[in-house]
mmCIF file of C-alpha atoms in Angstrom:
data_model
loop_
_atom_site.group_PDB
_atom_site.id
_atom_site.type_symbol
_atom_site.label_atom_id
_atom_site.label_comp_id
_atom_site.label_asym_id
_atom_site.label_seq_id
_atom_site.Cartn_x
_atom_site.Cartn_y
_atom_site.Cartn_z
ATOM 1 C CA MET A 509 -0.006 0.009 -0.002
ATOM 2 C CA ILE A 510 1.110 3.548 -0.709
ATOM 3 C CA THR A 511 2.067 5.613 2.296
ATOM 4 C CA VAL A 512 1.815 9.388 2.066
ATOM 5 C CA HIS A 513 4.243 11.038 4.472
ATOM 6 C CA HIS A 514 2.175 14.104 5.103
ATOM 7 C CA LEU A 515 3.405 17.333 6.650
ATOM 8 C CA GLU A 516 0.672 19.594 7.998
ATOM 9 C CA ALA A 517 -0.190 22.626 5.855
ATOM 10 C CA SER A 518 1.912 21.457 2.919
ATOM 11 C CA ARG A 519 1.810 20.574 -0.735
ATOM 12 C CA SER A 520 1.233 16.927 0.107
ATOM 13 C CA THR A 521 -2.521 17.442 0.315
ATOM 14 C CA ARG A 522 -2.582 17.437 -3.469
ATOM 15 C CA ILE A 523 -0.972 13.982 -3.467
ATOM 16 C CA VAL A 524 -3.846 12.741 -1.323
ATOM 17 C CA TRP A 525 -6.217 14.394 -3.806
ATOM 18 C CA ALA A 526 -4.610 12.509 -6.720
ATOM 19 C CA LEU A 527 -4.949 9.207 -4.877
ATOM 20 C CA GLU A 528 -8.608 9.979 -4.176
ATOM 21 C CA GLU A 529 -9.190 10.742 -7.859
ATOM 22 C CA LEU A 530 -7.493 7.514 -8.906
ATOM 23 C CA GLY A 531 -9.198 5.400 -6.270
ATOM 24 C CA VAL A 532 -5.875 3.967 -5.100
ATOM 25 C CA PRO A 533 -5.679 2.655 -1.496
ATOM 26 C CA TYR A 534 -3.258 4.572 0.717
ATOM 27 C CA GLU A 535 -2.455 5.462 4.277
ATOM 28 C CA ILE A 536 -1.265 8.748 5.752
ATOM 29 C CA VAL A 537 1.556 9.175 8.218
ATOM 30 C CA ARG A 538 1.353 12.645 9.733
ATOM 31 C CA TYR A 539 4.166 15.003 10.735
ATOM 32 C CA GLN A 540 3.814 18.279 12.597
ATOM 33 C CA ARG A 541 5.772 21.425 11.853
ATOM 34 C CA ASP A 542 8.013 22.975 14.485
ATOM 35 C CA LYS A 543 5.866 25.677 16.109
ATOM 36 C CA LYS A 544 8.701 28.214 16.089
ATOM 37 C CA THR A 545 10.445 27.591 12.785
ATOM 38 C CA MET A 546 7.491 26.079 10.886
ATOM 39 C CA LEU A 547 9.971 23.571 9.421
ATOM 40 C CA ALA A 548 9.438 19.846 9.017
ATOM 41 C CA PRO A 549 10.520 17.591 11.898
ATOM 42 C CA PRO A 550 13.759 15.578 11.600
ATOM 43 C CA GLU A 551 11.732 12.348 11.457
ATOM 44 C CA LEU A 552 11.057 13.038 7.796
ATOM 45 C CA GLU A 553 14.797 12.701 7.087
ATOM 46 C CA ALA A 554 14.420 9.000 7.858
ATOM 47 C CA ILE A 555 12.120 8.772 4.821
ATOM 48 C CA HIS A 556 14.036 11.078 2.467
ATOM 49 C CA PRO A 557 17.420 12.728 3.113
ATOM 50 C CA LEU A 558 16.077 16.227 2.506
ATOM 51 C CA GLY A 559 13.409 15.796 5.153
ATOM 52 C CA LYS A 560 10.784 17.453 2.975
ATOM 53 C CA SER A 561 7.166 16.762 2.088
ATOM 54 C CA PRO A 562 5.475 15.505 -0.010
ATOM 55 C CA VAL A 563 7.100 12.118 -0.205
ATOM 56 C CA ILE A 564 5.495 8.700 -0.665
ATOM 57 C CA THR A 565 6.645 5.158 -0.172
ATOM 58 C CA ASP A 566 5.255 2.359 -2.316
ATOM 59 C CA GLY A 567 6.720 -0.965 -1.292
ATOM 60 C CA ASP A 568 10.484 -0.509 -1.426
ATOM 61 C CA ARG A 569 10.261 2.630 -3.553
ATOM 62 C CA THR A 570 10.497 6.192 -2.216
ATOM 63 C CA ILE A 571 9.408 9.084 -4.429
ATOM 64 C CA ALA A 572 9.688 12.756 -3.546
ATOM 65 C CA GLU A 573 8.634 16.016 -5.282
ATOM 66 C CA SER A 574 5.019 16.667 -6.162
ATOM 67 C CA GLY A 575 5.429 16.505 -9.911
ATOM 68 C CA ALA A 576 7.444 13.294 -9.812
ATOM 69 C CA ILE A 577 4.958 11.692 -7.427
ATOM 70 C CA LEU A 578 1.963 12.636 -9.583
ATOM 71 C CA GLU A 579 3.618 11.275 -12.708
ATOM 72 C CA TYR A 580 4.563 8.058 -10.896
ATOM 73 C CA LEU A 581 0.985 7.563 -9.697
ATOM 74 C CA VAL A 582 -0.646 8.019 -13.107
ATOM 75 C CA ASP A 583 2.032 5.906 -14.809
ATOM 76 C CA LYS A 584 1.601 3.005 -12.411
ATOM 77 C CA TYR A 585 -2.023 3.248 -11.322
ATOM 78 C CA GLY A 586 -3.758 5.675 -13.661
ATOM 79 C CA ASP A 587 -4.767 3.370 -16.521
ATOM 80 C CA GLY A 588 -5.075 6.443 -18.738
ATOM 81 C CA LYS A 589 -6.765 8.663 -16.147
ATOM 82 C CA LEU A 590 -5.697 12.267 -15.551
ATOM 83 C CA VAL A 591 -3.235 12.328 -18.470
ATOM 84 C CA PRO A 592 -3.973 13.406 -22.066
ATOM 85 C CA ALA A 593 -2.948 11.251 -24.979
ATOM 86 C CA LYS A 594 0.714 11.715 -25.935
ATOM 87 C CA ALA A 595 1.690 13.823 -28.946
ATOM 88 C CA THR A 596 -1.379 16.047 -28.542
ATOM 89 C CA PRO A 597 -1.639 19.751 -27.697
ATOM 90 C CA ALA A 598 -3.345 18.795 -24.406
ATOM 91 C CA TYR A 599 -0.389 16.608 -23.477
ATOM 92 C CA ASP A 600 2.028 19.467 -24.149
ATOM 93 C CA LEU A 601 -0.044 21.819 -21.974
ATOM 94 C CA CYS A 602 -0.241 19.256 -19.200
ATOM 95 C CA ARG A 603 3.523 18.794 -19.185
ATOM 96 C CA TYR A 604 4.095 22.555 -19.294
ATOM 97 C CA PHE A 605 1.909 23.330 -16.306
ATOM 98 C CA MET A 606 3.367 20.408 -14.345
ATOM 99 C CA HIS A 607 6.721 22.254 -14.498
ATOM 100 C CA TYR A 608 5.355 25.805 -14.437
ATOM 101 C CA ALA A 609 3.602 25.405 -11.068
ATOM 102 C CA GLU A 610 6.782 24.984 -9.040
ATOM 103 C CA GLY A 611 9.346 26.343 -11.479
ATOM 104 C CA SER A 612 7.763 29.707 -12.372
ATOM 105 C CA LEU A 613 4.757 30.597 -10.239
ATOM 106 C CA MET A 614 5.416 29.198 -6.769
ATOM 107 C CA PRO A 615 8.781 30.931 -6.126
ATOM 108 C CA TYR A 616 7.153 34.385 -6.172
ATOM 109 C CA LEU A 617 4.362 33.239 -3.861
ATOM 110 C CA VAL A 618 6.942 31.852 -1.441
ATOM 111 C CA MET A 619 8.877 35.105 -1.609
ATOM 112 C CA LYS A 620 5.724 37.057 -0.814
ATOM 113 C CA LEU A 621 5.057 34.861 2.198
ATOM 114 C CA VAL A 622 8.661 35.156 3.422
ATOM 115 C CA PHE A 623 8.837 38.943 3.131
ATOM 116 C CA THR A 624 5.439 39.285 4.786
ATOM 117 C CA ARG A 625 6.712 37.243 7.729
ATOM 118 C CA VAL A 626 9.975 39.197 7.881
ATOM 119 C CA LYS A 627 8.019 42.357 8.661
ATOM 120 C CA SER A 628 6.407 40.775 11.721
ATOM 121 C CA ALA A 629 9.293 38.594 12.879
ATOM 122 C CA PRO A 630 10.848 39.226 16.298
ATOM 123 C CA MET A 631 13.973 41.406 15.985
ATOM 124 C CA PRO A 632 15.736 44.279 17.778
ATOM 125 C CA PHE A 633 13.664 47.466 17.576
ATOM 126 C CA PHE A 634 16.405 49.402 15.811
ATOM 127 C CA VAL A 635 16.593 46.766 13.047
ATOM 128 C CA ARG A 636 12.841 46.517 12.464
ATOM 129 C CA PRO A 637 12.426 49.701 10.311
ATOM 130 C CA ILE A 638 15.319 48.639 8.049
ATOM 131 C CA ALA A 639 13.994 45.108 7.655
ATOM 132 C CA ARG A 640 10.513 46.356 6.866
ATOM 133 C CA ARG A 641 11.845 48.845 4.325
ATOM 134 C CA ILE A 642 13.846 46.140 2.553
ATOM 135 C CA ALA A 643 10.892 43.718 2.612
ATOM 136 C CA ASP A 644 8.494 46.351 1.273
ATOM 137 C CA GLY A 645 10.993 47.391 -1.400
ATOM 138 C CA VAL A 646 11.632 43.886 -2.727
ATOM 139 C CA THR A 647 7.920 43.088 -2.610
ATOM 140 C CA ALA A 648 6.977 46.243 -4.521
ATOM 141 C CA MET A 649 9.779 46.079 -7.105
ATOM 142 C CA VAL A 650 10.108 42.344 -7.719
ATOM 143 C CA VAL A 651 7.561 40.105 -6.080
ATOM 144 C CA ASP A 652 4.186 41.764 -6.659
ATOM 145 C CA PRO A 653 4.854 42.791 -10.301
ATOM 146 C CA ASN A 654 5.796 39.246 -11.165
ATOM 147 C CA ILE A 655 2.799 37.754 -9.401
ATOM 148 C CA LYS A 656 0.565 40.206 -11.307
ATOM 149 C CA ARG A 657 2.178 39.127 -14.565
ATOM 150 C CA HIS A 658 1.581 35.456 -13.782
ATOM 151 C CA LEU A 659 -2.007 36.075 -12.722
ATOM 152 C CA ALA A 660 -2.681 37.905 -15.981
ATOM 153 C CA PHE A 661 -1.124 35.033 -17.937
ATOM 154 C CA LEU A 662 -3.235 32.465 -16.110
ATOM 155 C CA GLY A 663 -6.335 34.595 -16.490
ATOM 156 C CA LYS A 664 -5.963 34.718 -20.265
ATOM 157 C CA HIS A 665 -5.300 30.985 -20.400
ATOM 158 C CA LEU A 666 -8.331 30.120 -18.281
ATOM 159 C CA ASP A 667 -10.522 32.449 -20.299
ATOM 160 C CA THR A 668 -10.276 29.914 -23.124
ATOM 161 C CA HIS A 669 -9.557 26.639 -21.292
ATOM 162 C CA ALA A 670 -11.878 24.842 -18.866
ATOM 163 C CA TRP A 671 -8.862 23.085 -17.334
ATOM 164 C CA MET A 672 -5.124 23.675 -17.508
ATOM 165 C CA ALA A 673 -4.631 21.219 -20.345
ATOM 166 C CA GLY A 674 -7.888 21.830 -22.176
ATOM 167 C CA ASP A 675 -11.317 20.267 -21.794
ATOM 168 C CA ALA A 676 -10.529 17.593 -19.203
ATOM 169 C CA MET A 677 -9.009 17.544 -15.747
ATOM 170 C CA THR A 678 -5.433 16.217 -15.542
ATOM 171 C CA ILE A 679 -2.605 15.963 -13.072
ATOM 172 C CA ALA A 680 -1.638 19.480 -14.179
ATOM 173 C CA ASP A 681 -4.755 20.785 -12.402
ATOM 174 C CA ILE A 682 -3.790 18.905 -9.248
ATOM 175 C CA GLN A 683 -0.229 20.259 -9.490
ATOM 176 C CA MET A 684 -1.481 23.801 -10.099
ATOM 177 C CA SER A 685 -4.020 23.681 -7.284
ATOM 178 C CA PHE A 686 -1.545 24.629 -4.557
ATOM 179 C CA PRO A 687 -0.191 27.849 -6.145
ATOM 180 C CA ILE A 688 -3.557 28.848 -7.592
ATOM 181 C CA ILE A 689 -5.443 28.508 -4.302
ATOM 182 C CA ALA A 690 -2.531 30.076 -2.416
ATOM 183 C CA ALA A 691 -2.622 33.063 -4.762
ATOM 184 C CA THR A 692 -6.331 33.595 -4.131
ATOM 185 C CA LYS A 693 -5.596 33.680 -0.394
ATOM 186 C CA ARG A 694 -2.295 35.592 -0.340
ATOM 187 C CA ALA A 695 -2.300 37.805 -3.403
ATOM 188 C CA ALA A 696 -5.953 38.747 -4.001
ATOM 189 C CA GLU A 697 -5.133 42.425 -3.485
ATOM 190 C CA LEU A 698 -3.015 42.351 -6.646
ATOM 191 C CA GLY A 699 -6.058 41.909 -8.839
ATOM 192 C CA MET A 700 -7.379 38.383 -9.284
ATOM 193 C CA PRO A 701 -8.698 37.681 -12.808
ATOM 194 C CA ALA A 702 -12.262 36.409 -12.672
ATOM 195 C CA SER A 703 -11.366 33.233 -14.538
ATOM 196 C CA VAL A 704 -8.605 32.406 -12.019
ATOM 197 C CA ALA A 705 -10.945 32.953 -9.052
ATOM 198 C CA LYS A 706 -13.611 30.806 -10.743
ATOM 199 C CA TYR A 707 -11.079 28.068 -11.461
ATOM 200 C CA ALA A 708 -9.846 28.043 -7.867
ATOM 201 C CA ALA A 709 -13.418 27.745 -6.612
ATOM 202 C CA LYS A 710 -14.017 24.864 -9.034
ATOM 203 C CA LEU A 711 -10.978 23.015 -7.730
ATOM 204 C CA GLU A 712 -12.038 23.506 -4.105
ATOM 205 C CA ALA A 713 -15.526 22.203 -4.922
ATOM 206 C CA MET A 714 -14.257 18.915 -6.422
ATOM 207 C CA PRO A 715 -15.499 15.987 -4.274
ATOM 208 C CA ALA A 716 -12.114 14.261 -4.276
ATOM 209 C CA TYR A 717 -10.401 17.516 -3.323
ATOM 210 C CA GLN A 718 -12.768 17.952 -0.412
ATOM 211 C CA ARG A 719 -12.117 14.400 0.737
ATOM 212 C CA ALA A 720 -8.371 15.059 0.573
ATOM 213 C CA VAL A 721 -8.722 18.252 2.642
ATOM 214 C CA ALA A 722 -10.886 16.417 5.180
ATOM 215 C CA LYS A 723 -8.218 13.732 5.565
ATOM 216 C CA ALA A 724 -5.033 15.772 5.227
ATOM 217 C CA GLY A 725 -5.958 19.380 5.900
ATOM 218 C CA ALA A 726 -6.084 22.465 3.683
#
């Protein structure tokens, strides 16, 4: 049986979602973040040397990284589900958004979260104004403009596509769910295209997504 090594409030919820969509039996082993650092506990290093989540074990195999896990699951258990036919435009889009989610979009959302936390982090009073000025400057000059650019790109794409890869849901939608939903929560003030907001709501309304959240957390 597949074991999902699940860290609270992490990307691994989308792995649970994929397993729910595929109807594959699995179990969840839960790990709690350090309350001060919000980092994963060292116990995860026993599963994978980087001590990160998501990671799954399937028999004697250990697979880490969301994209790699999703591709492994559909290759071994999918029987054609959640993946377009190869050598089609939908397949190309699916592969693109599988890489785009973490490679292009997510870094700016992480930067926004980090710089937001920097402004409220404990520090000597005489350092706080400097830290806040730097955080605000980087956010205004680099982070927010790039997030706006990505949101505009996604808005145009979703204006003409029901799903990331076309007319049917694929693993690209599961992969994109984390940054898309995170953007609606963390970056709504930057101007959320209506099609992106509608798409996020559609993802959150999926029965298998709701089951995954109920079992693993949002």
